[in-house]
PDB file of C-alpha atoms in Angstrom:
ATOM      1  CA  GLN A1029      -7.809   8.466  14.553  1.00  0.00           C
ATOM      2  CA  GLN A1030      -5.433   7.492  11.794  1.00  0.00           C
ATOM      3  CA  GLN A1031      -6.469   3.832  11.891  1.00  0.00           C
ATOM      4  CA  VAL A1032      -8.496   1.919   9.367  1.00  0.00           C
ATOM      5  CA  LYS A1033     -10.072  -1.232  10.805  1.00  0.00           C
ATOM      6  CA  GLN A1034     -10.646  -4.135   8.426  1.00  0.00           C
ATOM      7  CA  SER A1035     -12.572  -7.369   8.809  1.00  0.00           C
ATOM      8  CA  PRO A1036     -12.614 -10.285   8.459  1.00  0.00           C
ATOM      9  CA  GLN A1037      -8.969 -11.309   8.700  1.00  0.00           C
ATOM     10  CA  SER A1038      -9.634 -14.241   6.380  1.00  0.00           C
ATOM     11  CA  LEU A1039     -12.517 -15.358   4.207  1.00  0.00           C
ATOM     12  CA  ILE A1040     -13.359 -18.559   2.372  1.00  0.00           C
ATOM     13  CA  VAL A1041     -15.950 -18.351  -0.393  1.00  0.00           C
ATOM     14  CA  GLN A1042     -17.224 -20.882  -2.901  1.00  0.00           C
ATOM     15  CA  LYS A1043     -16.764 -20.194  -6.585  1.00  0.00           C
ATOM     16  CA  GLY A1044     -19.634 -18.064  -7.820  1.00  0.00           C
ATOM     17  CA  GLY A1045     -20.372 -16.679  -4.366  1.00  0.00           C
ATOM     18  CA  ILE A1046     -20.168 -13.115  -3.067  1.00  0.00           C
ATOM     19  CA  SER A1047     -17.138 -12.007  -1.071  1.00  0.00           C
ATOM     20  CA  ILE A1048     -17.646  -9.087   1.316  1.00  0.00           C
ATOM     21  CA  ILE A1049     -14.875  -7.274   3.158  1.00  0.00           C
ATOM     22  CA  ASN A1050     -15.573  -4.413   5.540  1.00  0.00           C
ATOM     23  CA  CYS A1051     -13.587  -1.401   6.694  1.00  0.00           C
ATOM     24  CA  ALA A1052     -14.221   1.373   9.183  1.00  0.00           C
ATOM     25  CA  TYR A1053     -12.426   4.643   9.834  1.00  0.00           C
ATOM     26  CA  GLU A1054     -12.559   7.444  12.398  1.00  0.00           C
ATOM     27  CA  ASN A1055     -10.971  10.447  10.717  1.00  0.00           C
ATOM     28  CA  THR A1056     -13.662  12.368   8.840  1.00  0.00           C
ATOM     29  CA  ALA A1057     -10.953  14.256   6.936  1.00  0.00           C
ATOM     30  CA  PHE A1058     -10.250  11.149   4.851  1.00  0.00           C
ATOM     31  CA  ASP A1059     -11.413  11.794   1.288  1.00  0.00           C
ATOM     32  CA  TYR A1060     -10.080   8.910  -0.775  1.00  0.00           C
ATOM     33  CA  PHE A1061     -10.783   5.231  -0.119  1.00  0.00           C
ATOM     34  CA  PRO A1062      -9.020   2.685  -2.352  1.00  0.00           C
ATOM     35  CA  TRP A1063      -8.944  -1.083  -2.269  1.00  0.00           C
ATOM     36  CA  TYR A1064      -5.711  -2.835  -3.174  1.00  0.00           C
ATOM     37  CA  GLN A1065      -5.272  -6.470  -4.222  1.00  0.00           C
ATOM     38  CA  GLN A1066      -2.054  -8.328  -3.476  1.00  0.00           C
ATOM     39  CA  PHE A1067      -1.062 -11.730  -4.844  1.00  0.00           C
ATOM     40  CA  PRO A1068       1.682 -13.757  -3.101  1.00  0.00           C
ATOM     41  CA  GLY A1069       5.136 -12.460  -3.944  1.00  0.00           C
ATOM     42  CA  LYS A1070       3.782  -9.351  -5.678  1.00  0.00           C
ATOM     43  CA  GLY A1071       3.229  -5.745  -4.761  1.00  0.00           C
ATOM     44  CA  PRO A1072      -0.274  -4.418  -4.025  1.00  0.00           C
ATOM     45  CA  ALA A1073      -2.220  -3.168  -7.053  1.00  0.00           C
ATOM     46  CA  LEU A1074      -5.133  -0.761  -7.083  1.00  0.00           C
ATOM     47  CA  LEU A1075      -8.433  -2.560  -7.613  1.00  0.00           C
ATOM     48  CA  ILE A1076     -11.048   0.149  -7.213  1.00  0.00           C
ATOM     49  CA  ALA A1077     -11.377   3.430  -5.306  1.00  0.00           C
ATOM     50  CA  ILE A1078     -14.125   5.783  -4.164  1.00  0.00           C
ATOM     51  CA  ARG A1079     -14.494   9.334  -2.909  1.00  0.00           C
ATOM     52  CA  PRO A1080     -17.036  10.170  -0.186  1.00  0.00           C
ATOM     53  CA  ASP A1081     -19.339  12.130  -2.476  1.00  0.00           C
ATOM     54  CA  VAL A1082     -20.806   8.887  -3.861  1.00  0.00           C
ATOM     55  CA  SER A1083     -22.291   5.924  -2.010  1.00  0.00           C
ATOM     56  CA  GLU A1084     -21.391   3.209  -4.475  1.00  0.00           C
ATOM     57  CA  LYS A1085     -18.933   2.522  -7.267  1.00  0.00           C
ATOM     58  CA  LYS A1086     -18.949  -0.526  -9.487  1.00  0.00           C
ATOM     59  CA  GLU A1087     -16.258  -1.812 -11.822  1.00  0.00           C
ATOM     60  CA  GLY A1088     -17.062  -5.178 -13.343  1.00  0.00           C
ATOM     61  CA  ARG A1089     -17.531  -7.725 -10.548  1.00  0.00           C
ATOM     62  CA  PHE A1090     -16.115  -5.353  -7.912  1.00  0.00           C
ATOM     63  CA  THR A1091     -18.266  -2.847  -6.013  1.00  0.00           C
ATOM     64  CA  ILE A1092     -17.432  -0.440  -3.219  1.00  0.00           C
ATOM     65  CA  SER A1093     -20.290   0.542  -0.931  1.00  0.00           C
ATOM     66  CA  PHE A1094     -19.640   3.682   1.099  1.00  0.00           C
ATOM     67  CA  ASN A1095     -21.576   4.842   4.164  1.00  0.00           C
ATOM     68  CA  LYS A1096     -20.331   8.288   5.130  1.00  0.00           C
ATOM     69  CA  SER A1097     -22.490   8.680   8.241  1.00  0.00           C
ATOM     70  CA  ALA A1098     -21.359   5.322   9.619  1.00  0.00           C
ATOM     71  CA  LYS A1099     -17.761   5.908   8.490  1.00  0.00           C
ATOM     72  CA  GLN A1100     -17.691   2.501   6.874  1.00  0.00           C
ATOM     73  CA  PHE A1101     -16.980   1.150   3.427  1.00  0.00           C
ATOM     74  CA  SER A1102     -16.957  -2.323   1.996  1.00  0.00           C
ATOM     75  CA  LEU A1103     -15.781  -4.286  -1.015  1.00  0.00           C
ATOM     76  CA  HIS A1104     -18.148  -6.723  -2.683  1.00  0.00           C
ATOM     77  CA  ILE A1105     -16.815  -9.257  -5.164  1.00  0.00           C
ATOM     78  CA  MET A1106     -19.642 -10.786  -7.159  1.00  0.00           C
ATOM     79  CA  ASP A1107     -19.350 -14.206  -8.813  1.00  0.00           C
ATOM     80  CA  SER A1108     -16.068 -14.826  -6.963  1.00  0.00           C
ATOM     81  CA  GLN A1109     -13.497 -16.853  -8.920  1.00  0.00           C
ATOM     82  CA  PRO A1110     -10.472 -18.876  -7.803  1.00  0.00           C
ATOM     83  CA  GLY A1111      -8.306 -16.259  -9.545  1.00  0.00           C
ATOM     84  CA  ASP A1112      -9.625 -13.695  -7.040  1.00  0.00           C
ATOM     85  CA  SER A1113      -7.803 -15.528  -4.241  1.00  0.00           C
ATOM     86  CA  ALA A1114      -5.461 -12.908  -2.831  1.00  0.00           C
ATOM     87  CA  THR A1115      -5.030 -10.504   0.090  1.00  0.00           C
ATOM     88  CA  TYR A1116      -7.221  -7.417  -0.051  1.00  0.00           C
ATOM     89  CA  PHE A1117      -6.381  -4.168   1.693  1.00  0.00           C
ATOM     90  CA  CYS A1118      -8.645  -1.205   2.224  1.00  0.00           C
ATOM     91  CA  ALA A1119      -6.976   2.146   2.698  1.00  0.00           C
ATOM     92  CA  ALA A1120      -7.758   5.789   3.287  1.00  0.00           C
ATOM     93  CA  SER A1121      -6.033   9.088   2.715  1.00  0.00           C
ATOM     94  CA  MET A1122      -6.713  12.800   2.897  1.00  0.00           C
ATOM     95  CA  GLU A1123      -5.470  15.931   1.187  1.00  0.00           C
ATOM     96  CA  GLU A1124      -2.385  17.157   3.027  1.00  0.00           C
ATOM     97  CA  TYR A1125       1.189  18.253   2.418  1.00  0.00           C
ATOM     98  CA  GLY A1126      -0.181  20.670  -0.181  1.00  0.00           C
ATOM     99  CA  GLY A1127      -1.033  17.742  -2.441  1.00  0.00           C
ATOM    100  CA  ALA A1128       2.666  16.897  -2.841  1.00  0.00           C
ATOM    101  CA  THR A1129       2.119  13.365  -1.638  1.00  0.00           C
ATOM    102  CA  ASN A1130      -0.634  10.921  -0.749  1.00  0.00           C
ATOM    103  CA  LYS A1131      -0.199   9.104   2.548  1.00  0.00           C
ATOM    104  CA  LEU A1132      -2.217   5.900   2.477  1.00  0.00           C
ATOM    105  CA  ILE A1133      -3.332   4.396   5.790  1.00  0.00           C
ATOM    106  CA  PHE A1134      -3.906   0.707   5.172  1.00  0.00           C
ATOM    107  CA  GLY A1135      -6.246  -1.720   6.868  1.00  0.00           C
ATOM    108  CA  THR A1136      -4.830  -4.964   8.218  1.00  0.00           C
ATOM    109  CA  GLY A1137      -5.731  -7.023   5.156  1.00  0.00           C
ATOM    110  CA  THR A1138      -8.125  -9.873   4.366  1.00  0.00           C
ATOM    111  CA  LEU A1139      -6.891 -13.138   2.950  1.00  0.00           C
ATOM    112  CA  LEU A1140      -9.538 -14.355   0.503  1.00  0.00           C
ATOM    113  CA  ALA A1141      -9.632 -17.951  -0.679  1.00  0.00           C
ATOM    114  CA  VAL A1142     -12.154 -18.837  -3.379  1.00  0.00           C
ATOM    115  CA  GLN A1143     -12.724 -22.572  -3.539  1.00  0.00           C
ATOM    116  CA  PRO A1144     -13.471 -24.175  -6.907  1.00  0.00           C
TER     117      PRO A1144
ATOM    118  CA  ASP B1244       8.463  -2.511 -19.415  1.00  0.00           C
ATOM    119  CA  THR B1245       8.299  -2.661 -15.602  1.00  0.00           C
ATOM    120  CA  ALA B1246       6.707   0.490 -14.189  1.00  0.00           C
ATOM    121  CA  VAL B1247       8.263   0.350 -10.707  1.00  0.00           C
ATOM    122  CA  SER B1248      11.292  -1.877 -10.247  1.00  0.00           C
ATOM    123  CA  GLN B1249      13.281  -2.743  -7.148  1.00  0.00           C
ATOM    124  CA  THR B1250      16.609  -4.456  -6.605  1.00  0.00           C
ATOM    125  CA  PRO B1251      17.387  -6.813  -5.116  1.00  0.00           C
ATOM    126  CA  LYS B1252      14.279  -8.973  -4.819  1.00  0.00           C
ATOM    127  CA  TYR B1253      15.765 -10.928  -1.918  1.00  0.00           C
ATOM    128  CA  LEU B1254      18.324  -9.800   0.628  1.00  0.00           C
ATOM    129  CA  VAL B1255      19.672 -12.032   3.386  1.00  0.00           C
ATOM    130  CA  THR B1256      22.176 -10.508   5.757  1.00  0.00           C
ATOM    131  CA  GLN B1257      23.442 -10.627   9.313  1.00  0.00           C
ATOM    132  CA  MET B1258      22.663  -8.308  12.192  1.00  0.00           C
ATOM    133  CA  GLY B1259      24.836  -5.237  12.291  1.00  0.00           C
ATOM    134  CA  ASN B1260      25.426  -5.076   8.535  1.00  0.00           C
ATOM    135  CA  ASP B1261      24.532  -2.137   6.282  1.00  0.00           C
ATOM    136  CA  LYS B1262      22.475  -2.715   3.142  1.00  0.00           C
ATOM    137  CA  SER B1263      20.747  -0.752   0.388  1.00  0.00           C
ATOM    138  CA  ILE B1264      17.641  -1.305  -1.697  1.00  0.00           C
ATOM    139  CA  LYS B1265      17.190   0.516  -4.987  1.00  0.00           C
ATOM    140  CA  CYS B1266      13.973   1.640  -6.670  1.00  0.00           C
ATOM    141  CA  GLU B1267      13.307   3.095 -10.092  1.00  0.00           C
ATOM    142  CA  GLN B1268      10.066   4.166 -11.761  1.00  0.00           C
ATOM    143  CA  ASN B1269       9.603   4.886 -15.461  1.00  0.00           C
ATOM    144  CA  LEU B1270       6.117   6.367 -15.145  1.00  0.00           C
ATOM    145  CA  GLY B1271       7.236   9.986 -14.962  1.00  0.00           C
ATOM    146  CA  HIS B1272       5.667  10.343 -11.513  1.00  0.00           C
ATOM    147  CA  ASP B1273       6.695  13.109  -9.142  1.00  0.00           C
ATOM    148  CA  THR B1274       6.123  11.244  -5.888  1.00  0.00           C
ATOM    149  CA  MET B1275       7.776   8.088  -4.568  1.00  0.00           C
ATOM    150  CA  TYR B1276       7.319   6.098  -1.375  1.00  0.00           C
ATOM    151  CA  TRP B1277       8.809   3.378   0.771  1.00  0.00           C
ATOM    152  CA  TYR B1278       6.455   1.024   2.616  1.00  0.00           C
ATOM    153  CA  LYS B1279       7.253  -1.771   5.053  1.00  0.00           C
ATOM    154  CA  GLN B1280       5.129  -4.936   5.134  1.00  0.00           C
ATOM    155  CA  ASP B1281       5.682  -7.024   8.248  1.00  0.00           C
ATOM    156  CA  SER B1282       5.216 -10.744   8.775  1.00  0.00           C
ATOM    157  CA  LYS B1283       1.491 -10.223   9.433  1.00  0.00           C
ATOM    158  CA  LYS B1284       1.215  -8.432   6.074  1.00  0.00           C
ATOM    159  CA  PHE B1285       0.575  -5.066   7.693  1.00  0.00           C
ATOM    160  CA  LEU B1286       1.571  -2.266   5.293  1.00  0.00           C
ATOM    161  CA  LYS B1287       2.914   0.973   6.728  1.00  0.00           C
ATOM    162  CA  ILE B1288       4.355   3.993   5.007  1.00  0.00           C
ATOM    163  CA  MET B1289       7.925   4.884   5.916  1.00  0.00           C
ATOM    164  CA  PHE B1290       8.931   7.747   3.642  1.00  0.00           C
ATOM    165  CA  SER B1291       7.613   9.826   0.789  1.00  0.00           C
ATOM    166  CA  TYR B1292       9.530  12.062  -1.607  1.00  0.00           C
ATOM    167  CA  ASN B1293       8.186  14.587  -4.087  1.00  0.00           C
ATOM    168  CA  ASN B1294      10.602  15.785  -6.779  1.00  0.00           C
ATOM    169  CA  LYS B1295      13.582  14.645  -4.691  1.00  0.00           C
ATOM    170  CA  GLU B1296      12.311  16.422  -1.566  1.00  0.00           C
ATOM    171  CA  LEU B1297      11.456  14.481   1.601  1.00  0.00           C
ATOM    172  CA  ILE B1298       7.801  15.054   2.482  1.00  0.00           C
ATOM    173  CA  ILE B1299       6.920  12.228   4.871  1.00  0.00           C
ATOM    174  CA  ASN B1300       9.130  10.581   7.486  1.00  0.00           C
ATOM    175  CA  GLU B1301       6.956   8.330   9.604  1.00  0.00           C
ATOM    176  CA  THR B1302       9.059   8.156  12.795  1.00  0.00           C
ATOM    177  CA  VAL B1303      11.371   5.636  11.221  1.00  0.00           C
ATOM    178  CA  PRO B1304      14.634   4.947  13.124  1.00  0.00           C
ATOM    179  CA  ASN B1305      17.625   7.021  12.019  1.00  0.00           C
ATOM    180  CA  ARG B1306      19.258   3.814  10.796  1.00  0.00           C
ATOM    181  CA  PHE B1307      16.985   4.111   7.748  1.00  0.00           C
ATOM    182  CA  SER B1308      18.088   6.783   5.307  1.00  0.00           C
ATOM    183  CA  PRO B1309      16.299   7.306   2.004  1.00  0.00           C
ATOM    184  CA  LYS B1310      17.967   9.096  -0.880  1.00  0.00           C
ATOM    185  CA  SER B1311      16.415  10.398  -4.071  1.00  0.00           C
ATOM    186  CA  PRO B1312      19.085  11.302  -6.645  1.00  0.00           C
ATOM    187  CA  ASP B1313      16.375  12.264  -9.143  1.00  0.00           C
ATOM    188  CA  LYS B1314      12.611  11.992  -9.263  1.00  0.00           C
ATOM    189  CA  ALA B1315      12.739   8.587 -10.958  1.00  0.00           C
ATOM    190  CA  HIS B1316      14.848   6.959  -8.241  1.00  0.00           C
ATOM    191  CA  LEU B1317      14.401   6.446  -4.524  1.00  0.00           C
ATOM    192  CA  ASN B1318      16.891   4.305  -2.656  1.00  0.00           C
ATOM    193  CA  LEU B1319      16.780   3.067   0.925  1.00  0.00           C
ATOM    194  CA  HIS B1320      19.917   2.540   2.968  1.00  0.00           C
ATOM    195  CA  ILE B1321      19.732   0.710   6.267  1.00  0.00           C
ATOM    196  CA  ASN B1322      22.558   0.829   8.809  1.00  0.00           C
ATOM    197  CA  SER B1323      23.233  -1.602  11.643  1.00  0.00           C
ATOM    198  CA  LEU B1324      20.505  -4.018  10.633  1.00  0.00           C
ATOM    199  CA  GLU B1325      18.421  -5.577  13.417  1.00  0.00           C
ATOM    200  CA  LEU B1326      16.286  -8.720  13.501  1.00  0.00           C
ATOM    201  CA  GLY B1327      13.153  -6.569  13.600  1.00  0.00           C
ATOM    202  CA  ASP B1328      14.039  -5.048  10.228  1.00  0.00           C
ATOM    203  CA  SER B1329      13.138  -8.344   8.563  1.00  0.00           C
ATOM    204  CA  ALA B1330      10.166  -7.551   6.327  1.00  0.00           C
ATOM    205  CA  VAL B1331       9.173  -6.937   2.736  1.00  0.00           C
ATOM    206  CA  TYR B1332       9.944  -3.401   1.601  1.00  0.00           C
ATOM    207  CA  PHE B1333       7.873  -1.925  -1.193  1.00  0.00           C
ATOM    208  CA  CYS B1334       8.629   1.085  -3.284  1.00  0.00           C
ATOM    209  CA  ALA B1335       5.715   2.919  -4.889  1.00  0.00           C
ATOM    210  CA  SER B1336       5.100   5.974  -7.017  1.00  0.00           C
ATOM    211  CA  SER B1337       2.173   8.238  -7.828  1.00  0.00           C
ATOM    212  CA  GLN B1338       1.205  11.339  -9.734  1.00  0.00           C
ATOM    213  CA  LYS B1339      -1.476  13.633  -8.399  1.00  0.00           C
ATOM    214  CA  LYS B1340      -4.529  13.672 -10.640  1.00  0.00           C
ATOM    215  CA  PRO B1341      -7.950  15.253 -10.032  1.00  0.00           C
ATOM    216  CA  LEU B1342      -9.853  12.033  -9.362  1.00  0.00           C
ATOM    217  CA  SER B1343      -7.100   9.531  -8.678  1.00  0.00           C
ATOM    218  CA  ASN B1344      -4.367   9.096  -6.116  1.00  0.00           C
ATOM    219  CA  GLU B1345      -3.339   5.690  -7.421  1.00  0.00           C
ATOM    220  CA  GLN B1346      -0.037   4.432  -6.160  1.00  0.00           C
ATOM    221  CA  TYR B1347       1.913   1.949  -8.280  1.00  0.00           C
ATOM    222  CA  PHE B1348       3.865  -0.552  -6.220  1.00  0.00           C
ATOM    223  CA  GLY B1349       7.060  -2.361  -7.085  1.00  0.00           C
ATOM    224  CA  PRO B1350       7.484  -6.134  -6.633  1.00  0.00           C
ATOM    225  CA  GLY B1351       9.023  -5.772  -3.190  1.00  0.00           C
ATOM    226  CA  THR B1352      12.352  -6.636  -1.585  1.00  0.00           C
ATOM    227  CA  ARG B1353      12.246  -9.391   1.028  1.00  0.00           C
ATOM    228  CA  LEU B1354      14.861  -8.563   3.660  1.00  0.00           C
ATOM    229  CA  THR B1355      15.854 -11.285   6.095  1.00  0.00           C
ATOM    230  CA  VAL B1356      18.176 -10.388   8.946  1.00  0.00           C
ATOM    231  CA  THR B1357      19.782 -13.346  10.761  1.00  0.00           C
TER     232      THR B1357
END
C-alpha cells in the first residue's frame, strides 16, 4: 500500500514532442504528489507538485494531471527539449508524525531522452 | 551559496571499514533526511530528523547510525561496511509550509565498497 508505481522505465521523445510519464498509488491517505527531476551526478530537485483537491496543475511546459478516483497522476512535458533529458521521479506522501516530517515514497523513475 | 551540502562527494572503501558522511543545510529548515539511491536509481528514505530528534527510521540495519548535533547538520556513520552498502546517499531538508512539502536535496555521496 505504500508503493508508487511509475511507467515507463525509459522514454525517448523527439524535440518539440510531448513526454508523458504515469504513476499510480494505492494508499488513499496520500495527500501530496510531487515530481522530482534528477540530472546525472546531481540530487533530485522538485519540478512541480499537486494536492488531490485539484485535477490539474500547470507550470510553464510542465503539467500534472491528477485522477483521484483512478488513483493515478501523470506528468506531461510539452515542447520537450534536449535540456529536459533527465530522470523523473513521481512521489507521494501523507500527513503523519504530527507534521514533524514528510516521508516521500518515490516511484522507480523514468529516464527521459529528448532527441534533437 | 549551496543550500544542502554533503562531504565527501565520493567515498571508496573496503568491506569491514567504518565511514562517515556529513551533511549541512543553510536553509534554516527544521527537518533533515537521509535517502539511499541504489544502482537502479531507486530512492528510499532511511532516516528523518526534526530539530535534532529522530522521527523516521526505516528498518535500516543497526550498522547505520545518524547523528544530528544541531538542526543544520545531519551526519551518517556506517560501521562494518558491506558490498550491498554501495549506493549514492542523499541528504535532504525541508520546512513544513501550508501548501508545500518541498524537500531540498544535496549533491549526493557516491559510496563504493570493494
